[in-house]
Short mmCIF file of C-alpha atoms in Angstrom, two decimals:
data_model
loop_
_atom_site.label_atom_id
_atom_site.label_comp_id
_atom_site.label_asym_id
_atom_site.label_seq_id
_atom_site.Cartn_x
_atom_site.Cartn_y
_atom_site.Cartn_z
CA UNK A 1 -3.26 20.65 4.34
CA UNK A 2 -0.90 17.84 2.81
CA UNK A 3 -2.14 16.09 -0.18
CA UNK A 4 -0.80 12.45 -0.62
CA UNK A 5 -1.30 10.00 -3.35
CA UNK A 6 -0.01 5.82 -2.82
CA UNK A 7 -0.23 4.90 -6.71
CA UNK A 8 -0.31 1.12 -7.47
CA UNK A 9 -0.45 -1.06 -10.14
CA UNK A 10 -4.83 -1.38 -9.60
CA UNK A 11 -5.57 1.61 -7.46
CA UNK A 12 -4.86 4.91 -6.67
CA UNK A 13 -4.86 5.69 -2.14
CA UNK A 14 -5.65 9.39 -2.37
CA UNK A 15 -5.45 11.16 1.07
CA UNK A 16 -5.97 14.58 2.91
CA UNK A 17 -4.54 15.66 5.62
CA UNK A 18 -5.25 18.41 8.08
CA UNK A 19 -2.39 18.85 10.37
CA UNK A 20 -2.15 15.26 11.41
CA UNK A 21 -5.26 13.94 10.94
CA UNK A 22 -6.55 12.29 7.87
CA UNK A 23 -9.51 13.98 7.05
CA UNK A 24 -11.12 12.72 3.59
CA UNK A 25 -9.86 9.06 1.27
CA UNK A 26 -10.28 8.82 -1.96
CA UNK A 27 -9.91 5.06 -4.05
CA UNK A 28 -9.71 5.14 -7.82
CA UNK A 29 -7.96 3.09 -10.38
CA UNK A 30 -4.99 3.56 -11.91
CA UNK A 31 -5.33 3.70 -15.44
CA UNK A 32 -2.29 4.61 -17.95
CA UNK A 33 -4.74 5.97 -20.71
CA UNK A 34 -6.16 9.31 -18.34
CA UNK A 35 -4.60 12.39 -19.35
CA UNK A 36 -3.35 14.88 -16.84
CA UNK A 37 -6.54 17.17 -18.00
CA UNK A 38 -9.08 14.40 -16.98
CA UNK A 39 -7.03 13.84 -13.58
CA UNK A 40 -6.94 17.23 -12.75
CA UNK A 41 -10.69 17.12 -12.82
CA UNK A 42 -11.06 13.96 -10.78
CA UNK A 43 -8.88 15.60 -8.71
CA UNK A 44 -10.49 18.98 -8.29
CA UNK A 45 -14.03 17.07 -8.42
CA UNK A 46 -13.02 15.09 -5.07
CA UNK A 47 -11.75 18.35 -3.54
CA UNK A 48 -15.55 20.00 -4.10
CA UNK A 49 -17.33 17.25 -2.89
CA UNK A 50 -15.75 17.33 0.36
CA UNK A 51 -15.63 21.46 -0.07
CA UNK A 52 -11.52 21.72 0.22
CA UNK A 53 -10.35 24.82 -1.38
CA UNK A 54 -7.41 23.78 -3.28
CA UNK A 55 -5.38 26.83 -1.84
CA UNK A 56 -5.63 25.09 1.18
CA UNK A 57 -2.87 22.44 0.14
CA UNK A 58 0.69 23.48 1.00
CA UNK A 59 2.01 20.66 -0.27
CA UNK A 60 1.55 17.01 -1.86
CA UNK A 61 4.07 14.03 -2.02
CA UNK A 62 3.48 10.83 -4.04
CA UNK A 63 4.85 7.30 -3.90
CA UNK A 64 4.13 4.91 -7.06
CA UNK A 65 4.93 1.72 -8.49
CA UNK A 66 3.63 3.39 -11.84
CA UNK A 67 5.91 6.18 -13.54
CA UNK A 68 3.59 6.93 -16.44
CA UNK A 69 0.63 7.57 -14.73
CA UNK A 70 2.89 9.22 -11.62
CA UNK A 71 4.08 11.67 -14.86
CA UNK A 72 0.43 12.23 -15.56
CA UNK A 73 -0.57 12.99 -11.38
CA UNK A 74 2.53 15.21 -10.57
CA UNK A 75 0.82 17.78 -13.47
CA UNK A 76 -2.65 17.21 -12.13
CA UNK A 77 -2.12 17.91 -8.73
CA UNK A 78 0.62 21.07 -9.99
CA UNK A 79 -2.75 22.42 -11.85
CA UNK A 80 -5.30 22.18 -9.88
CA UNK A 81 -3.41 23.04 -6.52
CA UNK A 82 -0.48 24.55 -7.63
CA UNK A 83 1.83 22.89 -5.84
CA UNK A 84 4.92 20.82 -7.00
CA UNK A 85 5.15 17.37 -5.67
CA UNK A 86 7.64 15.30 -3.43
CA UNK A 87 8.00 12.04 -5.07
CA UNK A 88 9.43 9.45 -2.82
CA UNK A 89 13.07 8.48 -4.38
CA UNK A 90 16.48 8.78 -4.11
CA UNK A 91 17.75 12.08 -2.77
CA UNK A 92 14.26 12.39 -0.34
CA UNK A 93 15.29 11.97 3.28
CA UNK A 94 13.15 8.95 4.88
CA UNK A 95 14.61 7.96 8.36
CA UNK A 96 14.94 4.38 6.84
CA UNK A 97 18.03 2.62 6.28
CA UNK A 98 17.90 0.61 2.96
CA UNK A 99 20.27 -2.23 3.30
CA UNK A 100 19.89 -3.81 -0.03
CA UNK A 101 21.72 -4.81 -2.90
CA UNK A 102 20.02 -2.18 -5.39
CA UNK A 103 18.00 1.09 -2.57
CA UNK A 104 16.80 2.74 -5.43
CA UNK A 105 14.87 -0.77 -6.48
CA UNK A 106 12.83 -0.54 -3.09
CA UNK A 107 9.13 0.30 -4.33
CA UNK A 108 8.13 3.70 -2.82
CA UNK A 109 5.03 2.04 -1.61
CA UNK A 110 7.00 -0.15 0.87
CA UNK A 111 9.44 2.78 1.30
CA UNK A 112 6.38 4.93 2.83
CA UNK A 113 4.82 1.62 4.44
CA UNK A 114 7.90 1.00 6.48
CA UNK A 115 8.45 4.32 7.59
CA UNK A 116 4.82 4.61 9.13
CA UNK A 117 4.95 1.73 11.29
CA UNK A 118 8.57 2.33 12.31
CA UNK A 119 7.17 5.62 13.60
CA UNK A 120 3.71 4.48 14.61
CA UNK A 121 4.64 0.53 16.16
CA UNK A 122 8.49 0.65 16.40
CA UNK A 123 11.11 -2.33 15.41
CA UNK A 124 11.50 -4.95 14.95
CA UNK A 125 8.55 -5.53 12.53
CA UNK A 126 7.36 -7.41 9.52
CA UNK A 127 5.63 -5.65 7.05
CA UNK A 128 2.90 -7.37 4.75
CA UNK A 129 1.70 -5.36 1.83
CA UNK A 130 -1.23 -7.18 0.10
CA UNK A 131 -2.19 -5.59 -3.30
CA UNK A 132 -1.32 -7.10 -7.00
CA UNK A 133 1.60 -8.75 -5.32
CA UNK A 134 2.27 -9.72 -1.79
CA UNK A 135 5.43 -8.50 -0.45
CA UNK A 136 6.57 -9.34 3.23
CA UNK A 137 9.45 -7.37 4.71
CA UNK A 138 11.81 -7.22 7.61
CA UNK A 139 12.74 -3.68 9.53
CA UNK A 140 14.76 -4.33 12.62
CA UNK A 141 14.84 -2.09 16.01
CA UNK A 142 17.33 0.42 14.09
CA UNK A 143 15.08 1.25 11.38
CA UNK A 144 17.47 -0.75 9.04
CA UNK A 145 15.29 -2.53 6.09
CA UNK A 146 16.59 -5.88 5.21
CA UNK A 147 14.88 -6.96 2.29
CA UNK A 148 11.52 -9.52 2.43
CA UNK A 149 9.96 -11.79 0.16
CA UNK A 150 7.81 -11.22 -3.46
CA UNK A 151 4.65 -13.73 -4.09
CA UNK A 152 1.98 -12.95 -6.18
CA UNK A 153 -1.41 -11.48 -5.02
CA UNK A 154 -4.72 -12.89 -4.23
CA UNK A 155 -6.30 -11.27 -7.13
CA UNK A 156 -3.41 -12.30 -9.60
CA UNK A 157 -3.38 -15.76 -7.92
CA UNK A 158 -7.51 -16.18 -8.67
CA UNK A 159 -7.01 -15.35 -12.08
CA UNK A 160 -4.15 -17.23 -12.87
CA UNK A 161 -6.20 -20.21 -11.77
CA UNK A 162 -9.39 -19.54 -13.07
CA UNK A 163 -7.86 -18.68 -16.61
CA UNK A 164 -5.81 -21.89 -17.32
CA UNK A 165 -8.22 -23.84 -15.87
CA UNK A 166 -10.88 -24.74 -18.42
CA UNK A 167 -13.19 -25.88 -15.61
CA UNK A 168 -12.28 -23.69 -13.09
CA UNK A 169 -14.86 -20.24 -12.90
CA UNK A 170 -13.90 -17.23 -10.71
CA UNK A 171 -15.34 -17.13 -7.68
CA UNK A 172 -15.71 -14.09 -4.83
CA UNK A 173 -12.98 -13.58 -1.94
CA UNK A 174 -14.15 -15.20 0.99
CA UNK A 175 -13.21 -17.96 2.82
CA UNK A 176 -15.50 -21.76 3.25
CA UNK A 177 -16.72 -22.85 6.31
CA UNK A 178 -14.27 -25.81 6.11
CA UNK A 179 -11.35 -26.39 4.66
CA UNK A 180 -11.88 -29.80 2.94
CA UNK A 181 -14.44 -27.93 0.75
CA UNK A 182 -17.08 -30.52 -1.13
CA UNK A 183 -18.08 -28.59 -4.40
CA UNK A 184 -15.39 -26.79 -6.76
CA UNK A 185 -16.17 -22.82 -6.06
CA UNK A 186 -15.27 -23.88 -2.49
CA UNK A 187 -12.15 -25.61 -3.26
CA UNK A 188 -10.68 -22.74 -4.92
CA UNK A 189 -11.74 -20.48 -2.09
CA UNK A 190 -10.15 -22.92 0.07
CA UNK A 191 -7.00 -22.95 -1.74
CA UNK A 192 -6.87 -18.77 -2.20
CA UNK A 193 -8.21 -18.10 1.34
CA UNK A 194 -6.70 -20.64 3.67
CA UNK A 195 -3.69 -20.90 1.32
CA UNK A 196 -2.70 -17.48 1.69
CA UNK A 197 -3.47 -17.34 5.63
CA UNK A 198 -1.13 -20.63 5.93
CA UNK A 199 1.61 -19.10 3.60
CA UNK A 200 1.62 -15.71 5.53
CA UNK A 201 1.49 -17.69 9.58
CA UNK A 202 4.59 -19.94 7.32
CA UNK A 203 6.49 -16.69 6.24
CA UNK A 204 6.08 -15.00 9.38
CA UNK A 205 7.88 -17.82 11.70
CA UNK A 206 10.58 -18.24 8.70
CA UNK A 207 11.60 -14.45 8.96
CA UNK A 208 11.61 -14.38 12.70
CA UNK A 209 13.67 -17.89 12.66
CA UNK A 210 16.43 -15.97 10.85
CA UNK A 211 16.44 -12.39 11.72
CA UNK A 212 16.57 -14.42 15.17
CA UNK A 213 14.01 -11.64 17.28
CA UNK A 214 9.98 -11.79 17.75
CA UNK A 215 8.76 -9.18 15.85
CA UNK A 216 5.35 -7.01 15.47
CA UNK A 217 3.36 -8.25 12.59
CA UNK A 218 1.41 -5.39 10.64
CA UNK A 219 -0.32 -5.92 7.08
CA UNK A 220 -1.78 -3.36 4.88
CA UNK A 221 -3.69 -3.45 1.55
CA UNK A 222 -7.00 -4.07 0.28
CA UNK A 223 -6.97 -7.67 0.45
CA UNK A 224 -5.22 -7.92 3.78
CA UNK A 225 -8.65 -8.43 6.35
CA UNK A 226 -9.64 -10.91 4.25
CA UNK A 227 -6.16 -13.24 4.14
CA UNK A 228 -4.72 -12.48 8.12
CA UNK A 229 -8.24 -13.43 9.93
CA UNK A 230 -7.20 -16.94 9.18
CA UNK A 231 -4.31 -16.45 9.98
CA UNK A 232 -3.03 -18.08 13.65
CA UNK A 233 -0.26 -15.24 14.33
CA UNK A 234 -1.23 -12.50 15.85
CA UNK A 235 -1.33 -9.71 12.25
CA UNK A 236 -2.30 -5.83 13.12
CA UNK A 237 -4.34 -4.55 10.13
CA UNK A 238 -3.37 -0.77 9.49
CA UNK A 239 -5.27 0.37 6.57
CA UNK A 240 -3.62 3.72 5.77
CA UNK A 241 -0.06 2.89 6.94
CA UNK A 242 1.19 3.84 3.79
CA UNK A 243 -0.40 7.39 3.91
CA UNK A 244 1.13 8.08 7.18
CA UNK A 245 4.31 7.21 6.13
CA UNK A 246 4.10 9.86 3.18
CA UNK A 247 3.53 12.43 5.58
CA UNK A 248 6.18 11.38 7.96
CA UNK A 249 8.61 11.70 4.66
CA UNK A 250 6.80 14.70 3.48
CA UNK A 251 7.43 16.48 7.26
CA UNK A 252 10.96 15.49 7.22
CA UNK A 253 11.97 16.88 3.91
CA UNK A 254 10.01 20.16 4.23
CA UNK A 255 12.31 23.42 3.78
#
């Protein structure tokens, strides 16, 4: 069994897999202030509840956007499984060609992301990763990653709104029935839904204008079946992309 952990700035993508199926998800959030101690019993709590013996795991790799808390993991998962692990970086072989200015800027998350749907969907794609930011990415048919695009999230978005705006309350994510939207909540669902859908279709023909190819689509994050069902390209939602990509990575740099 291969323990892997996706750590980012809200929440923690805990998964277990048994040979190469993904057996048991866990979501929690990633707070700074948990020791390793109180980890390591989330961590061994999860593993009774869905009765793994932690001598089961051979192995665990973790990406994160998070080094504290990644600090924190690493000597959770070392104590209650006893098993020292990978942590996506330089030096880790991923089958991904980082054409960059700075490689060892790339988040791990995206690092992982990438290398699951080059395995799973093949280039060219464009990669969407919807959490506290929005990041869209290119990968061509060689596996090469070109760089992408940073906006803010939908959550971050919301809040930004609703907290400078003295008349402006926080509403839920879900899109109106119309667009021209006749009360306030509405409006600002309006803007957040539909404006994200329209800046994703907008992104998505800019990035296939230059790289010059048609290219798969596939989006992954929490927030992502909300935003690309309004969308008008055609978006493939892979919820554990990022998982699968660990294990690729994992697989490749076992000795």
């Amino acid at each position: 069994m291969l323990l892997a952990a996706d750590v980012g700035n809200t929440n923690v993508k805990l998964g277990i897999f048994d040979g190469d199926n993904l057996k048991f998800k866990l979501r929690f959030s990633t707070d700074e202030n948990k020791t390793s101690d109180e980890l390591a019993v989330e961590l061994y709590t999860f593993l009774q509840i869905y009765n793994i013996d932690a001598k089961n795991i051979d192995g665990a790799i973790i990406s994160s956007v998070v080094p504290k808390f990644t600090y924190n993991l690493r000597s959770a998962i070392m104590t209650v499984t006893d098993r020292k692990s990978l942590l996506i970086g330089p030096g880790l072989k991923t089958g991904l060609d980082i054409k960059i200015e700075h490689p060892e800027t790339l988040g791990a998350d995206i690092v992982a992301g990438c290398v699951g749907a080059c395995e799973k969907y093949g280039g060219p794609l464009i990669m969407i990763f919807m959490g506290t930011a929005t990041a869209i990415v290119y990968v061509d048919a060689s596996n090469a990653y070109h760089g992408g695009a940073i906006a803010p999230g939908m959550g971050i978005s919301l809040d930004a709104l609703t907290n400078h705006g003295a008349l402006l309350s926080s509403v839920d994510m879900k899109a109106p029935k119309k667009v021209i939207s006749s009360n306030t909540s509405d409006c600002i669902r309006s803007g957040i839904m539909f404006g994200t859908a329209c800046m994703l279709d907008g992104m998505v023909d800019m990035f296939t204008e230059e790289c010059k190819t048609e290219c798969k689509v596939i989006a992954t994050g929490g927030l992502a079946p909300l935003a690309i069902k309004n969308c008008r390209h055609d978006i493939i939602f892979d919820e554990n992309i990022i998982l699968d990509g660990l294990k690729i990575i994992y697989e490749r740099n076992k000795k």
